[in-house]
Coordinates of C-alpha atoms in Angstrom, one line a residue:
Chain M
X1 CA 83.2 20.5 64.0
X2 CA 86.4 19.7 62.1
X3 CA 88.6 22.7 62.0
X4 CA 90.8 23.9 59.0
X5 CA 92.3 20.8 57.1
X6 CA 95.5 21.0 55.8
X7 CA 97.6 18.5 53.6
X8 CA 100.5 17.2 53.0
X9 CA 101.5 17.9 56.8
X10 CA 104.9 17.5 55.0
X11 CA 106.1 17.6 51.7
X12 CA 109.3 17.1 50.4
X13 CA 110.2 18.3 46.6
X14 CA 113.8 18.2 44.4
X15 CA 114.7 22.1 42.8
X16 CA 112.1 22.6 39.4
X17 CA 109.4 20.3 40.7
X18 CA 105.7 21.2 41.5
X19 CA 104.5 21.8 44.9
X20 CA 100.6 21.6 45.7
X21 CA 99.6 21.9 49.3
X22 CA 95.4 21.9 49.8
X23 CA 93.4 23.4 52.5
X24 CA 89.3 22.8 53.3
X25 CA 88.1 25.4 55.1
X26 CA 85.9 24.9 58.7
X27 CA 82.5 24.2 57.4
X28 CA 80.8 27.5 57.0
X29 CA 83.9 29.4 55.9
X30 CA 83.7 30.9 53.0
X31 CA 86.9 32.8 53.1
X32 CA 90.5 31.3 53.0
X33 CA 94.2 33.5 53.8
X34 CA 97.6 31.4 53.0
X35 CA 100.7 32.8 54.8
X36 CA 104.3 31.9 54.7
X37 CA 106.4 31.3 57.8
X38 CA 110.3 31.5 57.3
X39 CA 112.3 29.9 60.0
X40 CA 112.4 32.2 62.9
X41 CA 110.2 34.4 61.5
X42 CA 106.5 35.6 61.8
X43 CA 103.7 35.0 59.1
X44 CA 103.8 36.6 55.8
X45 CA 100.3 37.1 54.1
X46 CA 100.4 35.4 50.8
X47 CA 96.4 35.4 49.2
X48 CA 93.0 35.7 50.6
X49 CA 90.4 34.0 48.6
X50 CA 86.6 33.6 48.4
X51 CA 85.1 30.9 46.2
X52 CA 86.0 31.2 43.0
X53 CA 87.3 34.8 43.2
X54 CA 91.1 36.1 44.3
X55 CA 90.2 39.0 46.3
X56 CA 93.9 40.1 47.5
X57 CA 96.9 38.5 46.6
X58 CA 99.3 41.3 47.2
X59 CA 102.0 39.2 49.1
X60 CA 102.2 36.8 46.4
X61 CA 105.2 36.3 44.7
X62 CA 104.7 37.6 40.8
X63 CA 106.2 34.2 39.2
X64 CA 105.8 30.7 40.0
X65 CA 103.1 30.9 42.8
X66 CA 99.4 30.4 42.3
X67 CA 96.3 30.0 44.3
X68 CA 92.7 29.1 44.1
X69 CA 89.6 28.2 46.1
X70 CA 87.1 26.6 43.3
X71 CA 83.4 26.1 43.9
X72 CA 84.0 22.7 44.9
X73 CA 86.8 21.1 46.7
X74 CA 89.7 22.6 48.7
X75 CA 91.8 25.6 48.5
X76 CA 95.4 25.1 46.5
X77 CA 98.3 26.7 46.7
X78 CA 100.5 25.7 44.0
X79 CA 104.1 26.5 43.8
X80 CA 105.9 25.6 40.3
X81 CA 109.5 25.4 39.9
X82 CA 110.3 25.1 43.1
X83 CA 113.5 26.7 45.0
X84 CA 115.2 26.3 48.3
X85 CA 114.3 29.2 49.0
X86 CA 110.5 28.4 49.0
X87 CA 111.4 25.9 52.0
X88 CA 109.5 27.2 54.7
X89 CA 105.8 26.5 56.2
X90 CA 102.7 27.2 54.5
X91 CA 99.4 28.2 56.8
X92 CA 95.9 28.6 55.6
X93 CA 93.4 29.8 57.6
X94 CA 89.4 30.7 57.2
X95 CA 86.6 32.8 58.3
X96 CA 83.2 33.2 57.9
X97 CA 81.7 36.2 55.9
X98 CA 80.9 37.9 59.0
X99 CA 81.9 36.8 62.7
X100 CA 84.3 38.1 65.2
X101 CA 87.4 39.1 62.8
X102 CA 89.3 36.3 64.1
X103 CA 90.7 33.6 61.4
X104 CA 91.4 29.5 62.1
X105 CA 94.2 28.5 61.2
X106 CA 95.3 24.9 60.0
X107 CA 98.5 23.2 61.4
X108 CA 100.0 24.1 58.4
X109 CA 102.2 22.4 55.6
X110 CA 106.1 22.0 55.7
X111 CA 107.7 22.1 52.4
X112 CA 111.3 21.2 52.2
X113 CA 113.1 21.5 48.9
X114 CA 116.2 19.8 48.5
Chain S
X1 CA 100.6 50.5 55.1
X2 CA 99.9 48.8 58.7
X3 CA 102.8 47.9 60.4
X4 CA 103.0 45.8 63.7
X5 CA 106.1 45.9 65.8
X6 CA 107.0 43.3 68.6
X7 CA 110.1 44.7 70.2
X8 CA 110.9 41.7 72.7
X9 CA 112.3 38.9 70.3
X10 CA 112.7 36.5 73.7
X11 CA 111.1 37.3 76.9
X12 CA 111.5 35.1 80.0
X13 CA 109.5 34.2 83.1
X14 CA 109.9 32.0 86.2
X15 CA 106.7 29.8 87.1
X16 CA 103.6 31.4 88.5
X17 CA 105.3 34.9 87.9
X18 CA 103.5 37.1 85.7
X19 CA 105.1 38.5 82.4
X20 CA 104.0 41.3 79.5
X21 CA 105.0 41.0 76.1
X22 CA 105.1 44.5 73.9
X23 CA 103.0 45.2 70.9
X24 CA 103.2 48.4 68.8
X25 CA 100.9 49.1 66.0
X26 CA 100.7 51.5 63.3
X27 CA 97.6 52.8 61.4
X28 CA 95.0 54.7 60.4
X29 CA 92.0 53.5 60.2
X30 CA 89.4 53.4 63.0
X31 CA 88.3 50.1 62.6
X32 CA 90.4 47.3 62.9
X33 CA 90.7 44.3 65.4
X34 CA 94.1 43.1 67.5
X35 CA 95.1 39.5 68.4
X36 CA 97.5 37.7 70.4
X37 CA 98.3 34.2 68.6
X38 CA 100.9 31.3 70.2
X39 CA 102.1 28.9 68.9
X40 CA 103.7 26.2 70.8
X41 CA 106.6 23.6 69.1
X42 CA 103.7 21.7 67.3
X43 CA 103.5 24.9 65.3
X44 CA 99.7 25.4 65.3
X45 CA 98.6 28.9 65.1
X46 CA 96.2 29.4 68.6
X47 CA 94.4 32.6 69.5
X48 CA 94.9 33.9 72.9
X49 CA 93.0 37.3 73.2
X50 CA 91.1 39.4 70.7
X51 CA 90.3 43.3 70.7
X52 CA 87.8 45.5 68.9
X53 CA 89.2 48.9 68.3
X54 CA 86.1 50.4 69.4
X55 CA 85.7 48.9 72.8
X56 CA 87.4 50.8 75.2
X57 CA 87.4 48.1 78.1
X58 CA 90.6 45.7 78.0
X59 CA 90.1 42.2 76.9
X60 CA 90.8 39.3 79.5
X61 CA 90.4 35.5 79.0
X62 CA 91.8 33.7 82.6
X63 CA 95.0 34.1 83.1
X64 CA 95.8 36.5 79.7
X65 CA 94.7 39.9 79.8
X66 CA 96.0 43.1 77.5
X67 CA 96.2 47.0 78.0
X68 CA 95.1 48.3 75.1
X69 CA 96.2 52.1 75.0
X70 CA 94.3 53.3 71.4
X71 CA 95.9 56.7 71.3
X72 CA 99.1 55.6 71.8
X73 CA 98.8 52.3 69.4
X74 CA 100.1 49.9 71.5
X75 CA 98.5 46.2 72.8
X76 CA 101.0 44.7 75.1
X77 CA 99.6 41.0 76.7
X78 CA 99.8 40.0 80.3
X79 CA 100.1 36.3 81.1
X80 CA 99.4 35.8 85.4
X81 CA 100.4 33.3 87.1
X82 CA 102.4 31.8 83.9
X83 CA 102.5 28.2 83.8
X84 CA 105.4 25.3 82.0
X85 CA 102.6 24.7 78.8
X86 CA 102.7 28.9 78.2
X87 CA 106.2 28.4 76.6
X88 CA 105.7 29.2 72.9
X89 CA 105.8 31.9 70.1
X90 CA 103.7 34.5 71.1
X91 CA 102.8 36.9 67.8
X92 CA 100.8 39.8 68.1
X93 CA 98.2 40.7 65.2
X94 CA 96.4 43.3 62.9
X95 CA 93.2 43.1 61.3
X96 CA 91.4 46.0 59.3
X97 CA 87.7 45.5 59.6
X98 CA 85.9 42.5 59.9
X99 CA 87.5 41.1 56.8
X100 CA 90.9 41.6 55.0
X101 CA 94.0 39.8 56.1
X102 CA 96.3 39.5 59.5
X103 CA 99.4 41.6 59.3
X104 CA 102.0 39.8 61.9
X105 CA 104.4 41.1 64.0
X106 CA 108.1 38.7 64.0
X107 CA 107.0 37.4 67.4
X108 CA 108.2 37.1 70.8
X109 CA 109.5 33.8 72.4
X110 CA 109.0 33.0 75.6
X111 CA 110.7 30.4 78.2
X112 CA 109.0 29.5 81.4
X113 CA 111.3 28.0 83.9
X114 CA 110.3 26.0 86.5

């Protein structure tokens, strides 16, 4: 059972371009989280989705960050404009509607903007 | 708001010795679930140990076991007989329910030496 797919592994972006990193949940999961690690730092909750629907997206930043989980296809995280100060790496995880409160987590996407 | 606190930012241990990382917690619901995570250089997220709030006996998986004090909100892992591959980022973890998002705390790393 593949676990949560994650892609670009890396991705490097110049200042005011677009940045789309994808996530597929584990089969079965219909619920996806994106969190931001900083450098030395812990993870910061971004978005939690459900197909279709944004359910909490309180840690999002107001401008230039987007998310979705459509019907079909993966999870994206999109990130216009981009700064260097949105270097940093980008984890999404899943869980199923009901289980054991624990989410999977991908191996997560490193963006690096020059 | 929840809050969780990890007030060892580096912790070390020599080989086979046994170690406890801290955990403090703030809330007040009733309901929630607590996680240890590492993640080792490669960066993926791993889950150590889960707790339900409403079980009163401590969690223990091998060589990782917790004390989970409810009253006092605190969820400190012990690693026994601690081993080179345990080196990593060890952060501890919040959930609310069944569902919702992980609240981190900034982590605690830990050296092993041989």
């Amino acid at each position: 059972n593949a676990g949560v797919m994650q892609n670009p592994r890396h991705l490097v972006r110049r200042r005011g371009q677009e940045a789309r990193l994808r996530c597929s949940p584990m089969k079965g999961h219909s619920h996806v989280y994106w969190y931001r690690q900083l450098p030395e730092e812990g993870l910061k909750f971004m978005v939690y989705l459900q197909k279709e629907n944004i359910i909490d997206e309180s840690g999002m930043p107001k401008e230039r960050f987007s998310a979705e989980f459509p019907k079909e296809g993966p999870s994206i995280l999109r990130i216009q404009q981009v700064v260097r100060g949105d270097s940093a790496a980008y984890f999404c995880a899943s869980s199923p509607r009901t289980g054991t409160g624990e989410l999977f987590f991908g191996e997560g996407s490193r963006l690096t903007v020059l | 708001a929840q809050t969780v606190t990890q007030s060892q930012p580096e912790m070390s241990v020599q080989e086979a010795e046994t170690v406890t990382l801290s955990c403090t917690y703030d809330t007040s619901e009733s309901d929630y679930y607590l996680f240890w995570y590492k993640q080792p250089p490669s960066r993926q997220m791993i889950l150590v140990i889960r707790q339900e709030a409403y079980k009163q006996q401590n969690a223990t998986e091998n060589r990782f076991s917790v004390n989970f004090q409810k009253a006092a909100k605190s969820f400190s892992l012990k690693i026994s007989d601690s081993q080179l591959g345990d080196a990593a980022m060890y952060f501890c973890a919040y959930r609310r329910g069944s569902q919702g998002n992980l609240i981190f705390g900034k982590g605690t790393k830990l050296s092993v030496k041989p």
